[in-house]
């Protein structure tokens, strides 16, 4: 895996024994549906979930089917992963927003053995940070993305302009074809997400706080949460465990505030971590899988003064309501 600093210097690391993979949502959906098809008593219903509410003996979901019919479903428990209309009150609210192109080049331009996780050789916004991302699929094919951590998303035209600059002027891809595109917005917030909204209604996924606030990583946390929910139901306990521990959330709140205030330089911060921390340990940290001792060691390799100042002020900052923003999960 590789990180490019704003100065152009590259850091290439070996994530072993971890492996970096891309999982397409269509493939994942096919896997889930193939298993459901082999499960006695399971049935898949496609409809839009319009509302969820508690009832005297469980919960009720009102849906609209693809042909426009209204459908009401009742169950003992409902696990709700619908995007929230607005995020809970927070001290800091950033968005990780991105647009990516699946490109095919006229000549071999990519090394399939190396993924560019963060490439800070792009113009930086006045607030937050920006980076490129390249996941090679073949010597002449790759997913190329432009990502920002900032308060508001861009327009599609602005993403396209940034991607054009990154692809042509930074990566030097030459002639290429855009075969498809993806775009999304992920919350990066220290808001407190309710995991239960009633006796029989539970929130899961991004709606239940599964997105790691400081990285936007979601997929692995959702899988851990889903396995825990399933195991609890098998054992007669219906609960949704916290996707991230309090220690992780406290660290993330400090980092988000430090980035939002400009006390730390985003590109320098992340580049410095990859230079000073063993790759496998740092990647586990980004996914919330490190011990307190490891986290202490990583913390000593960050800008200690600005981080301490931010940690001291956080308890005195009010949590304010956030504007409505539709969010989606990242492919990473």
CSV table of C-alpha atoms in Angstrom, one decimal:
chain,number,residue,atom,x,y,z
A,1,UNK,CA,0.0,0.0,0.0
A,2,UNK,CA,1.2,3.5,-0.8
A,3,UNK,CA,0.7,7.0,0.6
A,4,UNK,CA,1.9,10.1,-1.3
A,5,UNK,CA,2.7,13.1,0.8
A,6,UNK,CA,1.9,16.7,-0.3
A,7,UNK,CA,5.6,17.1,-1.1
A,8,UNK,CA,5.4,14.2,-3.6
A,9,UNK,CA,7.4,11.7,-1.6
A,10,UNK,CA,5.9,8.2,-1.5
A,11,UNK,CA,5.7,5.8,1.4
A,12,UNK,CA,5.2,2.2,0.4
A,13,UNK,CA,4.3,-0.3,3.1
A,14,UNK,CA,3.5,-4.0,3.3
A,15,UNK,CA,0.3,-4.6,5.3
A,16,UNK,CA,1.1,-8.3,5.9
A,17,UNK,CA,-0.4,-10.3,7.5
A,18,UNK,CA,-3.4,-8.2,6.6
A,19,UNK,CA,-4.8,-8.2,3.0
A,20,UNK,CA,-6.5,-5.3,1.2
A,21,UNK,CA,-9.5,-6.3,-0.9
A,22,UNK,CA,-12.3,-4.7,-2.8
A,23,UNK,CA,-15.7,-6.2,-2.5
A,24,UNK,CA,-18.3,-5.0,-5.0
A,25,UNK,CA,-21.8,-4.5,-3.5
A,26,UNK,CA,-23.5,-6.5,-6.3
A,27,UNK,CA,-21.3,-9.5,-5.5
A,28,UNK,CA,-21.9,-9.3,-1.8
A,29,UNK,CA,-25.7,-9.1,-2.4
A,30,UNK,CA,-25.5,-12.2,-4.6
A,31,UNK,CA,-23.7,-14.1,-1.9
A,32,UNK,CA,-26.3,-13.1,0.7
A,33,UNK,CA,-29.2,-14.0,-1.5
A,34,UNK,CA,-27.7,-17.3,-2.4
A,35,UNK,CA,-27.4,-18.2,1.3
A,36,UNK,CA,-30.9,-17.0,2.0
A,37,UNK,CA,-32.3,-19.1,-0.9
A,38,UNK,CA,-30.8,-22.2,0.9
A,39,UNK,CA,-32.3,-21.2,4.3
A,40,UNK,CA,-35.6,-22.8,5.2
A,41,UNK,CA,-38.2,-20.3,6.1
A,42,UNK,CA,-36.3,-17.3,4.7
A,43,UNK,CA,-38.0,-15.0,2.2
A,44,UNK,CA,-36.7,-11.8,0.6
A,45,UNK,CA,-39.2,-9.0,0.2
A,46,UNK,CA,-38.2,-5.9,-2.0
A,47,UNK,CA,-40.0,-2.7,-0.9
A,48,UNK,CA,-39.3,0.7,0.3
A,49,UNK,CA,-39.5,1.0,4.1
A,50,UNK,CA,-41.4,4.2,4.7
A,51,UNK,CA,-41.9,4.1,8.5
A,52,UNK,CA,-41.0,1.9,11.5
A,53,UNK,CA,-42.9,2.1,14.8
A,54,UNK,CA,-43.3,0.1,18.0
A,55,UNK,CA,-46.6,-1.8,18.7
A,56,UNK,CA,-48.0,-3.5,21.7
A,57,UNK,CA,-46.5,-6.9,20.7
A,58,UNK,CA,-43.4,-5.9,18.7
A,59,UNK,CA,-42.9,-3.5,15.8
A,60,UNK,CA,-44.5,-2.5,12.5
A,61,UNK,CA,-42.9,-1.5,9.2
A,62,UNK,CA,-45.0,0.2,6.5
A,63,UNK,CA,-43.6,-0.3,3.0
A,64,UNK,CA,-44.3,0.6,-0.6
A,65,UNK,CA,-43.8,-2.2,-3.1
A,66,UNK,CA,-42.2,-1.6,-6.5
A,67,UNK,CA,-45.7,-1.6,-8.1
A,68,UNK,CA,-47.0,1.1,-5.7
A,69,UNK,CA,-48.9,-1.1,-3.3
A,70,UNK,CA,-48.8,-0.3,0.5
A,71,UNK,CA,-47.7,-3.2,2.6
A,72,UNK,CA,-47.6,-3.5,6.4
A,73,UNK,CA,-45.1,-6.0,8.1
A,74,UNK,CA,-45.2,-6.9,11.8
A,75,UNK,CA,-42.4,-8.6,13.7
A,76,UNK,CA,-41.2,-9.2,17.3
A,77,UNK,CA,-38.1,-7.0,16.5
A,78,UNK,CA,-37.0,-4.7,13.7
A,79,UNK,CA,-33.4,-3.8,12.9
A,80,UNK,CA,-33.5,-0.5,11.0
A,81,UNK,CA,-30.5,0.6,8.8
A,82,UNK,CA,-32.2,3.3,6.8
A,83,UNK,CA,-30.1,6.6,6.5
A,84,UNK,CA,-31.1,9.1,9.1
A,85,UNK,CA,-32.8,12.3,7.8
A,86,UNK,CA,-30.4,14.3,9.9
A,87,UNK,CA,-27.5,13.5,12.2
A,88,UNK,CA,-27.7,13.8,16.0
A,89,UNK,CA,-26.2,16.8,17.7
A,90,UNK,CA,-22.4,16.9,17.6
A,91,UNK,CA,-19.5,19.1,18.6
A,92,UNK,CA,-17.8,18.4,15.3
A,93,UNK,CA,-19.4,17.4,12.0
A,94,UNK,CA,-17.3,16.7,8.9
A,95,UNK,CA,-18.2,14.7,5.8
A,96,UNK,CA,-16.1,12.2,3.9
A,97,UNK,CA,-17.4,12.7,0.4
A,98,UNK,CA,-16.0,11.3,-2.8
A,99,UNK,CA,-16.5,10.5,-6.4
A,100,UNK,CA,-14.7,7.6,-8.2
A,101,UNK,CA,-14.2,6.6,-11.8
A,102,UNK,CA,-13.6,3.0,-13.0
A,103,UNK,CA,-11.2,3.8,-15.8
A,104,UNK,CA,-9.6,1.8,-18.6
A,105,UNK,CA,-6.3,3.2,-20.0
A,106,UNK,CA,-5.0,2.8,-23.6
A,107,UNK,CA,-1.7,1.5,-22.2
A,108,UNK,CA,-0.6,-0.2,-19.0
A,109,UNK,CA,-0.5,2.5,-16.3
A,110,UNK,CA,-1.1,0.7,-13.0
A,111,UNK,CA,0.8,-1.7,-10.8
A,112,UNK,CA,-1.8,-4.3,-9.6
A,113,UNK,CA,0.4,-5.1,-6.6
A,114,UNK,CA,0.1,-1.6,-5.1
A,115,UNK,CA,-3.0,0.4,-3.9
A,116,UNK,CA,-2.6,4.1,-3.4
A,117,UNK,CA,-4.5,4.6,-0.1
A,118,UNK,CA,-4.0,8.4,0.2
A,119,UNK,CA,-2.4,10.6,-2.4
A,120,UNK,CA,-2.1,14.2,-1.1
A,121,UNK,CA,-0.7,15.5,-4.4
A,122,UNK,CA,-4.0,17.2,-5.1
A,123,UNK,CA,-4.9,20.9,-4.4
A,124,UNK,CA,-6.0,21.1,-0.8
A,125,UNK,CA,-9.3,22.9,0.1
A,126,UNK,CA,-9.4,25.9,2.3
A,127,UNK,CA,-11.0,23.8,5.0
A,128,UNK,CA,-10.4,20.1,5.7
A,129,UNK,CA,-8.2,17.9,3.4
A,130,UNK,CA,-8.4,16.2,0.1
A,131,UNK,CA,-6.6,13.1,-1.4
A,132,UNK,CA,-6.7,10.8,-4.4
A,133,UNK,CA,-7.2,7.1,-4.1
A,134,UNK,CA,-6.2,4.4,-6.7
A,135,UNK,CA,-7.1,0.8,-6.5
A,136,UNK,CA,-5.7,-1.1,-9.5
A,137,UNK,CA,-7.8,-3.9,-10.9
A,138,UNK,CA,-5.4,-4.8,-13.8
A,139,UNK,CA,-2.5,-3.1,-15.5
A,140,UNK,CA,-4.9,-1.0,-17.6
A,141,UNK,CA,-7.9,-0.8,-15.2
A,142,UNK,CA,-8.4,0.9,-11.9
A,143,UNK,CA,-10.8,2.6,-9.5
A,144,UNK,CA,-9.6,6.3,-9.3
A,145,UNK,CA,-11.3,8.4,-6.6
A,146,UNK,CA,-11.1,12.0,-5.4
A,147,UNK,CA,-12.0,12.3,-1.6
A,148,UNK,CA,-12.5,15.3,0.7
A,149,UNK,CA,-12.9,15.5,4.5
A,150,UNK,CA,-14.8,18.8,4.9
A,151,UNK,CA,-18.1,20.2,6.0
A,152,UNK,CA,-20.1,20.1,2.8
A,153,UNK,CA,-20.1,17.9,-0.3
A,154,UNK,CA,-19.2,19.2,-3.8
A,155,UNK,CA,-21.3,19.2,-6.9
A,156,UNK,CA,-20.9,16.4,-9.4
A,157,UNK,CA,-19.3,18.9,-11.8
A,158,UNK,CA,-16.7,19.9,-9.1
A,159,UNK,CA,-15.9,16.2,-8.5
A,160,UNK,CA,-15.5,15.7,-12.2
A,161,UNK,CA,-13.1,18.6,-12.5
A,162,UNK,CA,-11.0,17.3,-9.5
A,163,UNK,CA,-10.9,13.8,-11.0
A,164,UNK,CA,-9.9,15.1,-14.4
A,165,UNK,CA,-7.0,17.0,-12.8
A,166,UNK,CA,-5.9,14.0,-10.7
A,167,UNK,CA,-6.1,11.5,-13.5
A,168,UNK,CA,-4.4,13.6,-16.2
A,169,UNK,CA,-2.0,16.0,-14.3
A,170,UNK,CA,-1.1,14.0,-11.2
A,171,UNK,CA,-1.3,10.3,-12.3
A,172,UNK,CA,-0.5,11.0,-16.0
A,173,UNK,CA,-2.8,8.3,-17.3
A,174,UNK,CA,-2.8,9.6,-20.8
A,175,UNK,CA,-5.8,8.5,-22.9
A,176,UNK,CA,-8.5,6.6,-20.8
A,177,UNK,CA,-12.1,5.7,-20.8
A,178,UNK,CA,-14.5,6.1,-17.8
A,179,UNK,CA,-16.5,2.9,-17.7
A,180,UNK,CA,-18.6,3.7,-14.6
A,181,UNK,CA,-18.7,6.0,-11.6
A,182,UNK,CA,-19.6,5.9,-7.9
A,183,UNK,CA,-20.2,8.8,-5.5
A,184,UNK,CA,-21.0,8.9,-1.8
A,185,UNK,CA,-21.1,10.9,1.5
A,186,UNK,CA,-20.1,9.4,4.8
A,187,UNK,CA,-20.5,11.1,8.2
A,188,UNK,CA,-17.4,11.9,10.3
A,189,UNK,CA,-18.9,13.1,13.5
A,190,UNK,CA,-18.7,12.7,17.3
A,191,UNK,CA,-22.5,12.6,17.5
A,192,UNK,CA,-24.0,10.0,19.8
A,193,UNK,CA,-26.1,7.5,17.8
A,194,UNK,CA,-29.0,5.8,19.4
A,195,UNK,CA,-28.9,2.0,18.9
A,196,UNK,CA,-32.4,1.5,20.2
A,197,UNK,CA,-35.4,3.8,19.4
A,198,UNK,CA,-38.1,1.7,21.1
A,199,UNK,CA,-38.7,-1.6,22.9
A,200,UNK,CA,-38.6,-3.5,19.6
A,201,UNK,CA,-36.8,-1.2,17.2
A,202,UNK,CA,-33.0,-1.2,16.9
A,203,UNK,CA,-30.7,0.9,14.7
A,204,UNK,CA,-27.8,-0.8,12.9
A,205,UNK,CA,-25.1,0.1,10.4
A,206,UNK,CA,-24.3,3.8,9.8
A,207,UNK,CA,-27.7,4.8,11.3
A,208,UNK,CA,-26.6,3.1,14.6
A,209,UNK,CA,-23.1,4.6,14.7
A,210,UNK,CA,-21.1,1.8,12.9
A,211,UNK,CA,-19.1,4.3,10.8
A,212,UNK,CA,-15.7,4.9,12.4
A,213,UNK,CA,-15.8,8.7,13.0
A,214,UNK,CA,-12.2,9.6,12.1
A,215,UNK,CA,-11.8,7.3,9.0
A,216,UNK,CA,-15.3,6.7,7.6
A,217,UNK,CA,-14.6,2.9,7.6
A,218,UNK,CA,-17.9,1.1,8.0
A,219,UNK,CA,-18.0,-2.3,6.3
A,220,UNK,CA,-15.9,-4.3,8.8
A,221,UNK,CA,-17.7,-2.8,11.8
A,222,UNK,CA,-21.1,-3.6,10.2
A,223,UNK,CA,-20.0,-7.2,9.8
A,224,UNK,CA,-18.9,-7.4,13.5
A,225,UNK,CA,-22.1,-5.8,14.6
A,226,UNK,CA,-24.3,-8.1,12.5
A,227,UNK,CA,-22.5,-11.3,13.8
A,228,UNK,CA,-23.0,-10.1,17.4
A,229,UNK,CA,-26.7,-9.4,16.8
A,230,UNK,CA,-27.2,-12.9,15.2
A,231,UNK,CA,-25.2,-14.6,18.0
A,232,UNK,CA,-27.3,-12.8,20.6
A,233,UNK,CA,-30.6,-13.8,19.0
A,234,UNK,CA,-29.5,-17.4,18.9
A,235,UNK,CA,-28.8,-17.2,22.6
A,236,UNK,CA,-32.1,-15.5,23.3
A,237,UNK,CA,-30.7,-12.0,23.8
A,238,UNK,CA,-31.8,-9.3,21.5
A,239,UNK,CA,-29.3,-6.4,21.6
A,240,UNK,CA,-27.2,-4.3,19.3
A,241,UNK,CA,-23.7,-3.9,20.8
A,242,UNK,CA,-21.7,-0.6,20.4
A,243,UNK,CA,-19.8,-0.8,17.1
A,244,UNK,CA,-16.9,1.1,18.6
A,245,UNK,CA,-15.6,1.4,22.2
A,246,UNK,CA,-15.6,4.6,24.2
A,247,UNK,CA,-11.8,4.9,24.0
A,248,UNK,CA,-11.9,4.8,20.2
A,249,UNK,CA,-14.7,7.3,20.0
A,250,UNK,CA,-12.9,9.7,22.4
A,251,UNK,CA,-9.7,9.6,20.3
A,252,UNK,CA,-11.7,10.2,17.2
A,253,UNK,CA,-13.5,13.1,18.7
A,254,UNK,CA,-10.2,14.8,19.4
A,255,UNK,CA,-8.8,14.1,15.9
A,256,UNK,CA,-12.0,15.4,14.2
A,257,UNK,CA,-11.9,18.6,16.3
A,258,UNK,CA,-8.2,19.2,15.6
A,259,UNK,CA,-8.8,18.7,11.8
A,260,UNK,CA,-11.9,20.9,11.8
A,261,UNK,CA,-10.1,23.8,13.6
A,262,UNK,CA,-7.0,23.6,11.5
A,263,UNK,CA,-4.8,23.0,14.5
A,264,UNK,CA,-3.2,20.0,12.7
A,265,UNK,CA,-2.4,19.7,9.0
A,266,UNK,CA,-4.4,16.8,7.6
A,267,UNK,CA,-2.0,15.6,4.9
A,268,UNK,CA,1.0,15.9,7.2
A,269,UNK,CA,-0.8,14.1,10.1
A,270,UNK,CA,-1.8,11.0,8.1
A,271,UNK,CA,1.5,10.9,6.1
A,272,UNK,CA,3.4,11.2,9.4
A,273,UNK,CA,1.6,8.2,10.9
A,274,UNK,CA,2.4,6.0,7.9
A,275,UNK,CA,6.1,7.1,8.1
A,276,UNK,CA,6.4,6.4,11.9
A,277,UNK,CA,4.0,3.6,12.7
A,278,UNK,CA,4.3,-0.1,11.5
A,279,UNK,CA,1.8,-0.5,8.7
A,280,UNK,CA,0.0,-3.5,10.2
A,281,UNK,CA,-0.5,-1.8,13.6
A,282,UNK,CA,-1.7,1.4,12.0
A,283,UNK,CA,-4.2,-0.3,9.8
A,284,UNK,CA,-5.6,-2.2,12.8
A,285,UNK,CA,-5.8,1.2,14.6
A,286,UNK,CA,-7.8,2.7,11.7
A,287,UNK,CA,-10.3,-0.2,12.0
A,288,UNK,CA,-10.4,0.1,15.8
A,289,UNK,CA,-8.6,-3.2,16.6
A,290,UNK,CA,-5.6,-2.1,18.8
A,291,UNK,CA,-4.8,-2.3,22.5
A,292,UNK,CA,-4.5,0.7,24.8
A,293,UNK,CA,-0.7,0.2,24.8
A,294,UNK,CA,-0.6,0.3,21.0
A,295,UNK,CA,-2.8,3.4,20.9
A,296,UNK,CA,-0.6,5.2,23.4
A,297,UNK,CA,2.4,4.5,21.2
A,298,UNK,CA,0.6,5.8,18.1
A,299,UNK,CA,-0.6,8.9,20.0
A,300,UNK,CA,3.0,9.8,20.9
A,301,UNK,CA,3.7,10.0,17.1
A,302,UNK,CA,1.0,12.7,16.5
A,303,UNK,CA,1.3,16.5,17.1
A,304,UNK,CA,1.0,16.3,20.9
A,305,UNK,CA,0.5,20.0,21.7
A,306,UNK,CA,-2.5,20.6,19.4
A,307,UNK,CA,-4.1,17.2,20.3
A,308,UNK,CA,-3.8,17.9,24.1
A,309,UNK,CA,-5.2,21.4,23.7
A,310,UNK,CA,-8.2,19.9,21.7
A,311,UNK,CA,-8.7,17.1,24.3
A,312,UNK,CA,-8.9,19.7,27.1
A,313,UNK,CA,-11.5,21.9,25.4
A,314,UNK,CA,-13.8,19.1,24.1
A,315,UNK,CA,-15.8,18.5,27.3
A,316,UNK,CA,-16.8,22.2,27.4
A,317,UNK,CA,-18.1,22.4,23.8
A,318,UNK,CA,-21.9,22.1,23.2
A,319,UNK,CA,-23.4,19.6,20.9
A,320,UNK,CA,-25.4,21.3,18.2
A,321,UNK,CA,-28.0,20.0,15.8
A,322,UNK,CA,-26.7,19.2,12.3
A,323,UNK,CA,-28.3,20.0,8.9
A,324,UNK,CA,-29.9,17.1,7.0
A,325,UNK,CA,-27.5,15.3,4.7
A,326,UNK,CA,-28.1,12.0,3.1
A,327,UNK,CA,-25.2,9.7,3.8
A,328,UNK,CA,-23.9,6.4,2.2
A,329,UNK,CA,-21.3,3.9,3.0
A,330,UNK,CA,-17.8,3.9,1.5
A,331,UNK,CA,-16.5,1.0,-0.6
A,332,UNK,CA,-13.4,1.0,1.7
